[in-house]
XYZ file of C-alpha atoms in Angstrom:
353
model
C -79.171 -113.768 4.145
C -76.419 -111.235 5.195
C -76.083 -107.633 3.242
C -72.867 -106.392 2.141
C -72.754 -102.963 3.065
C -70.958 -100.676 -0.265
C -68.885 -97.188 0.539
C -69.009 -94.956 -1.932
C -70.206 -91.343 -3.497
C -73.465 -91.960 -5.143
C -74.790 -90.602 -8.308
C -76.942 -87.590 -6.594
C -73.846 -86.135 -4.262
C -71.782 -86.228 -7.239
C -74.470 -84.011 -9.180
C -74.871 -82.054 -6.311
C -71.223 -81.452 -5.732
C -70.836 -80.550 -9.054
C -73.700 -77.783 -8.792
C -71.898 -76.189 -5.646
C -69.010 -76.037 -7.678
C -70.076 -74.277 -10.271
C -72.431 -71.630 -8.462
C -69.058 -70.815 -6.791
C -67.276 -70.508 -9.729
C -69.654 -68.318 -10.707
C -69.825 -66.091 -7.814
C -66.119 -66.006 -8.134
C -66.448 -64.890 -12.137
C -69.002 -62.355 -10.953
C -66.948 -61.314 -7.901
C -63.584 -60.428 -10.259
C -65.856 -59.286 -13.673
C -68.881 -58.217 -13.237
C -69.861 -54.782 -12.962
C -68.455 -54.393 -9.647
C -65.861 -56.738 -10.265
C -62.222 -56.785 -8.912
C -60.942 -56.695 -11.982
C -63.802 -53.855 -13.052
C -62.932 -51.770 -10.070
C -59.161 -52.213 -10.831
C -59.499 -50.577 -14.605
C -61.824 -47.815 -13.602
C -59.367 -47.170 -10.732
C -56.807 -46.843 -13.233
C -58.568 -45.076 -15.696
C -59.662 -42.557 -12.554
C -55.775 -42.404 -11.832
C -55.356 -41.141 -15.713
C -57.861 -38.285 -15.736
C -56.548 -37.368 -12.192
C -52.853 -37.254 -13.729
C -53.739 -35.478 -16.298
C -56.490 -32.870 -15.045
C -53.445 -31.471 -12.448
C -50.940 -31.501 -15.271
C -53.651 -28.906 -17.394
C -54.218 -27.577 -13.902
C -49.937 -26.760 -13.740
C -49.966 -25.915 -16.712
C -53.103 -23.206 -16.145
C -51.122 -22.173 -13.430
C -48.088 -21.731 -15.156
C -49.711 -19.236 -17.870
C -51.567 -17.143 -15.163
C -48.206 -17.015 -13.268
C -46.284 -16.237 -16.166
C -49.626 -13.528 -16.939
C -48.979 -12.145 -13.844
C -45.166 -11.601 -13.969
C -44.308 -14.277 -10.697
C -42.010 -16.799 -13.150
C -38.989 -17.219 -11.254
C -35.285 -16.659 -12.537
C -35.231 -21.138 -11.945
C -36.965 -21.415 -15.243
C -34.049 -19.741 -17.208
C -31.828 -21.679 -19.953
C -27.761 -22.306 -19.606
C -27.056 -19.265 -22.335
C -29.716 -16.653 -21.905
C -29.004 -13.171 -21.286
C -30.140 -11.628 -18.068
C -30.195 -7.627 -17.265
C -29.040 -7.398 -13.829
C -26.642 -4.020 -13.800
C -29.771 -2.011 -12.949
C -29.784 -4.019 -9.665
C -26.437 -2.594 -8.513
C -25.477 0.385 -6.887
C -21.784 1.649 -8.256
C -19.280 0.796 -5.863
C -15.465 1.042 -5.526
C -12.525 -1.647 -4.949
C -9.083 -0.603 -4.221
C -5.988 -3.155 -4.121
C -3.860 -3.106 -1.237
C -5.977 -1.284 1.403
C -8.650 -1.473 3.767
C -7.177 -4.617 4.948
C -7.463 -6.222 1.725
C -4.386 -9.214 0.690
C -1.827 -8.169 -1.453
C -1.682 -8.246 -4.714
C 2.353 -7.958 -4.980
C 1.848 -5.271 -7.265
C 3.147 -1.618 -5.781
C 0.803 0.792 -7.124
C -2.995 0.698 -5.616
C -5.438 -0.086 -8.365
C -9.404 1.156 -8.090
C -12.061 -1.066 -9.855
C -15.339 0.362 -10.204
C -19.165 -0.979 -10.958
C -19.888 -1.355 -14.473
C -23.798 -1.388 -14.606
C -24.419 -1.672 -18.152
C -22.784 -5.193 -18.709
C -25.536 -7.893 -19.576
C -24.952 -11.423 -18.199
C -25.680 -14.589 -19.468
C -27.110 -17.781 -17.424
C -23.416 -19.814 -17.213
C -24.918 -22.264 -14.788
C -27.981 -23.867 -12.659
C -27.816 -24.883 -9.899
C -29.916 -28.291 -8.055
C -31.807 -25.907 -5.268
C -33.002 -23.463 -8.193
C -30.401 -20.337 -7.837
C -29.054 -19.506 -11.340
C -25.157 -18.756 -11.855
C -24.752 -15.758 -14.231
C -21.482 -14.240 -15.671
C -20.878 -10.572 -17.234
C -20.557 -10.770 -20.726
C -17.383 -7.591 -20.525
C -14.472 -7.856 -18.948
C -14.116 -5.514 -15.696
C -11.107 -2.999 -16.087
C -9.592 -0.599 -13.576
C -11.134 2.712 -13.172
C -8.571 4.446 -16.541
C -10.501 1.422 -18.604
C -7.624 0.047 -20.165
C -5.966 -2.187 -17.276
C -6.101 -5.265 -15.403
C -5.870 -5.885 -12.282
C -2.688 -6.551 -11.772
C -1.022 -9.075 -9.548
C 2.780 -9.879 -8.961
C 5.390 -12.135 -7.746
C 4.471 -14.499 -4.984
C 1.918 -12.867 -3.119
C -0.202 -12.196 -5.934
C 0.378 -16.055 -6.461
C -1.173 -16.594 -2.630
C -3.825 -13.975 -2.187
C -4.934 -13.959 -5.990
C -8.504 -16.210 -5.228
C -9.365 -13.576 -2.460
C -8.964 -10.681 -4.316
C -10.650 -11.391 -7.107
C -13.527 -12.796 -5.292
C -13.010 -9.826 -2.755
C -13.191 -7.558 -5.691
C -16.048 -8.991 -7.406
C -17.991 -9.523 -4.162
C -17.538 -5.666 -3.225
C -19.069 -4.039 -7.053
C -21.517 -6.455 -8.226
C -23.498 -8.474 -5.217
C -26.831 -7.229 -4.556
C -28.233 -8.855 -1.580
C -31.602 -8.634 -2.785
C -30.628 -10.527 -5.479
C -27.708 -12.668 -5.162
C -23.967 -13.010 -4.193
C -21.023 -12.385 -6.700
C -17.645 -14.134 -6.568
C -14.636 -14.398 -9.832
C -15.193 -16.984 -12.254
C -12.614 -20.008 -11.972
C -10.776 -22.419 -13.742
C -13.876 -25.126 -12.595
C -16.443 -23.164 -14.127
C -14.767 -23.263 -17.723
C -13.851 -26.647 -17.206
C -17.804 -27.181 -16.298
C -18.516 -25.935 -19.788
C -16.008 -27.929 -21.800
C -16.166 -31.196 -20.113
C -12.079 -30.913 -19.005
C -11.731 -33.137 -16.412
C -7.888 -32.663 -15.432
C -7.524 -35.991 -13.374
C -8.298 -37.695 -16.359
C -7.287 -35.324 -19.040
C -4.365 -33.572 -17.795
C -0.551 -34.747 -18.173
C 1.385 -35.402 -15.146
C -1.477 -33.871 -13.103
C -1.069 -33.824 -9.438
C 2.476 -35.775 -9.774
C 4.411 -34.647 -6.925
C 8.102 -33.526 -7.005
C 10.308 -33.542 -3.970
C 12.866 -30.605 -3.658
C 15.931 -30.618 -1.096
C 17.948 -27.283 -2.031
C 16.806 -24.153 -3.462
C 13.678 -22.123 -3.911
C 11.858 -20.402 -2.196
C 8.977 -23.043 -3.237
C 5.814 -22.555 -2.245
C 4.646 -25.082 0.902
C 0.886 -25.921 0.679
C 1.243 -27.054 3.812
C 2.362 -23.649 5.550
C 0.827 -21.532 2.810
C 4.515 -19.810 2.584
C 7.286 -19.706 0.600
C 10.125 -20.679 1.391
C 13.728 -22.304 1.092
C 13.942 -26.103 0.511
C 16.663 -27.862 2.522
C 17.939 -31.255 2.713
C 16.648 -31.213 6.611
C 13.417 -29.516 5.449
C 12.259 -30.596 2.597
C 9.047 -28.875 0.277
C 6.902 -31.766 -1.982
C 5.343 -29.462 -4.516
C 2.349 -31.473 -6.742
C 2.147 -30.480 -10.280
C -1.215 -28.673 -10.870
C -0.980 -26.961 -14.092
C -2.500 -27.905 -16.833
C -3.463 -26.059 -20.873
C -6.120 -26.753 -23.312
C -7.576 -24.789 -25.761
C -11.698 -24.465 -25.628
C -13.715 -26.052 -27.413
C -15.700 -23.648 -30.310
C -18.725 -25.550 -30.018
C -18.605 -24.948 -25.551
C -22.120 -22.412 -24.288
C -20.908 -19.256 -24.022
C -18.035 -19.584 -26.237
C -18.312 -15.995 -28.190
C -18.321 -14.544 -24.703
C -16.322 -16.386 -22.579
C -13.598 -17.348 -25.216
C -13.838 -15.496 -28.631
C -12.683 -12.276 -27.342
C -9.340 -13.256 -25.739
C -8.154 -14.725 -29.528
C -8.072 -11.257 -30.861
C -5.029 -10.699 -29.394
C -1.776 -10.891 -32.058
C 0.955 -9.964 -29.686
C 4.024 -11.167 -28.517
C 3.379 -11.611 -24.945
C 6.328 -9.523 -23.891
C 4.277 -7.010 -22.241
C 2.879 -6.697 -18.744
C -1.021 -5.413 -19.319
C -4.183 -8.093 -21.439
C -7.032 -6.181 -21.039
C -8.597 -8.629 -23.412
C -7.402 -11.509 -20.889
C -9.260 -12.184 -17.521
C -8.272 -14.091 -14.492
C -9.521 -17.266 -13.103
C -9.326 -17.301 -9.556
C -7.584 -20.115 -9.178
C -3.608 -21.015 -9.571
C -1.522 -23.567 -10.029
C 2.192 -24.878 -10.305
C 3.825 -25.976 -12.988
C 6.441 -28.589 -11.100
C 9.589 -30.211 -12.774
C 11.791 -31.895 -11.043
C 14.594 -29.011 -10.818
C 12.197 -26.226 -10.899
C 8.599 -24.853 -10.378
C 6.758 -22.052 -11.922
C 4.254 -20.842 -9.775
C 1.250 -19.394 -11.867
C -2.388 -17.632 -11.722
C -5.010 -19.293 -14.136
C -5.684 -17.186 -17.362
C -8.747 -17.767 -19.908
C -6.204 -16.550 -23.361
C -6.155 -16.249 -26.902
C -8.842 -19.245 -26.709
C -6.886 -21.208 -24.084
C -7.184 -21.859 -20.575
C -4.184 -21.084 -19.222
C -1.904 -19.661 -16.783
C 0.629 -16.564 -16.305
C 3.908 -17.015 -14.142
C 4.040 -14.823 -11.266
C 7.053 -16.029 -9.778
C 9.580 -18.935 -10.283
C 12.531 -20.579 -8.482
C 14.897 -23.691 -8.330
C 16.944 -26.122 -6.852
C 19.914 -23.768 -7.249
C 18.403 -21.250 -5.866
C 17.963 -18.786 -9.106
C 14.297 -16.618 -8.773
C 12.447 -15.232 -11.685
C 9.018 -12.715 -10.687
C 6.791 -11.326 -13.096
C 3.773 -9.133 -12.618
C 1.021 -9.493 -15.002
C -2.666 -7.430 -15.962
C -5.643 -9.303 -16.750
C -9.059 -8.309 -16.672
C -12.316 -9.586 -14.151
C -14.777 -11.713 -14.669
C -17.475 -11.655 -11.988
C -20.138 -14.121 -11.533
C -23.663 -13.854 -9.643
C -25.215 -16.373 -8.129
C -29.173 -15.096 -8.507
C -31.402 -16.383 -5.658
C -34.343 -19.452 -6.870
C -36.962 -16.729 -6.055
C -35.649 -13.903 -7.696
C -38.563 -13.002 -10.317
C -38.043 -11.977 -13.773
C -40.556 -9.367 -14.900
C -42.897 -10.674 -18.017
C -45.164 -7.989 -18.933
C -42.944 -7.588 -22.091
C -43.613 -11.129 -23.729
C -40.393 -9.557 -26.359
C -38.160 -10.481 -23.536
C -37.147 -14.196 -23.634
C -33.454 -13.969 -23.092
C -32.454 -15.712 -26.590
C -30.155 -12.676 -27.348
C -29.064 -9.107 -25.837
C -31.818 -7.051 -26.881
C -33.895 -9.407 -25.609
C -32.129 -10.025 -22.272
C -34.563 -11.128 -19.368
C -35.332 -8.208 -17.111
C -35.607 -8.878 -13.092
C -38.106 -7.798 -11.041
């Protein structure tokens, strides 16, 4: 009788297969979850990383305390508004307008300005590279102590920014600590958050003059008459706003300017100060050429020269104080030997090493 061959998995083979699979599963589970398993190792690695991070944090905090105890903290740790003593790092210098190749102020009489080594300073800005900008708490006046810097007419307008920056650089720079310049309108705008591109009416609106003048030709940086054949296009860059009293440094930079109660008919305003920024109030028939100021709690501008399309002109001489800003190098160290000096008020001004 012929035998029939049967194909299939025997019960014994199936049992063996299941046993092998169970063994493999056990090995895999042990590999993942055992004392030396992958998951366990991952958890241990995470815990070790957290411990290392905490240890490093504690090490840095200890290092900071040690550095503080040794007086090696730099100005990069200062906060906006902190008071800083910087005058003792200056030597007395003099700046004379309209002399030694300095640009013409437009004002006939030269003026002398001297370094004020007694004024305190406050942090106005911190830069990304660690440098710190400090602004003088008090105005700088001419050597008579009552008169501001005179700027007049076309040359006063054209040269104002250079004159103000040169004056501040000469009087308040110290190569070992930092460089000085004049405060400008961008410094105030940064504190207030004012953006002329979005907040100023008619900002950068252009007016083209075909007669009259002289108007400022920004392409050649001169004043000249306009003609049909040679017109001049002038952009309106003037704006005015009242500074919000809640901004940082309001008491230092704005409050004092509000004490003036006169009628603006005089020339000298020693409680106002120039901003090293000029502007133009352009209209369809005339333009006012101004240098920006902080006055009576506002950001504004003094008219130095006016011209219209009929050839009518006005020139003015105005005197305002000067406010320097010094950029302290990030590696300048603070003297922390006196723990009471934390910069929170004038009597506790930070001392520079």
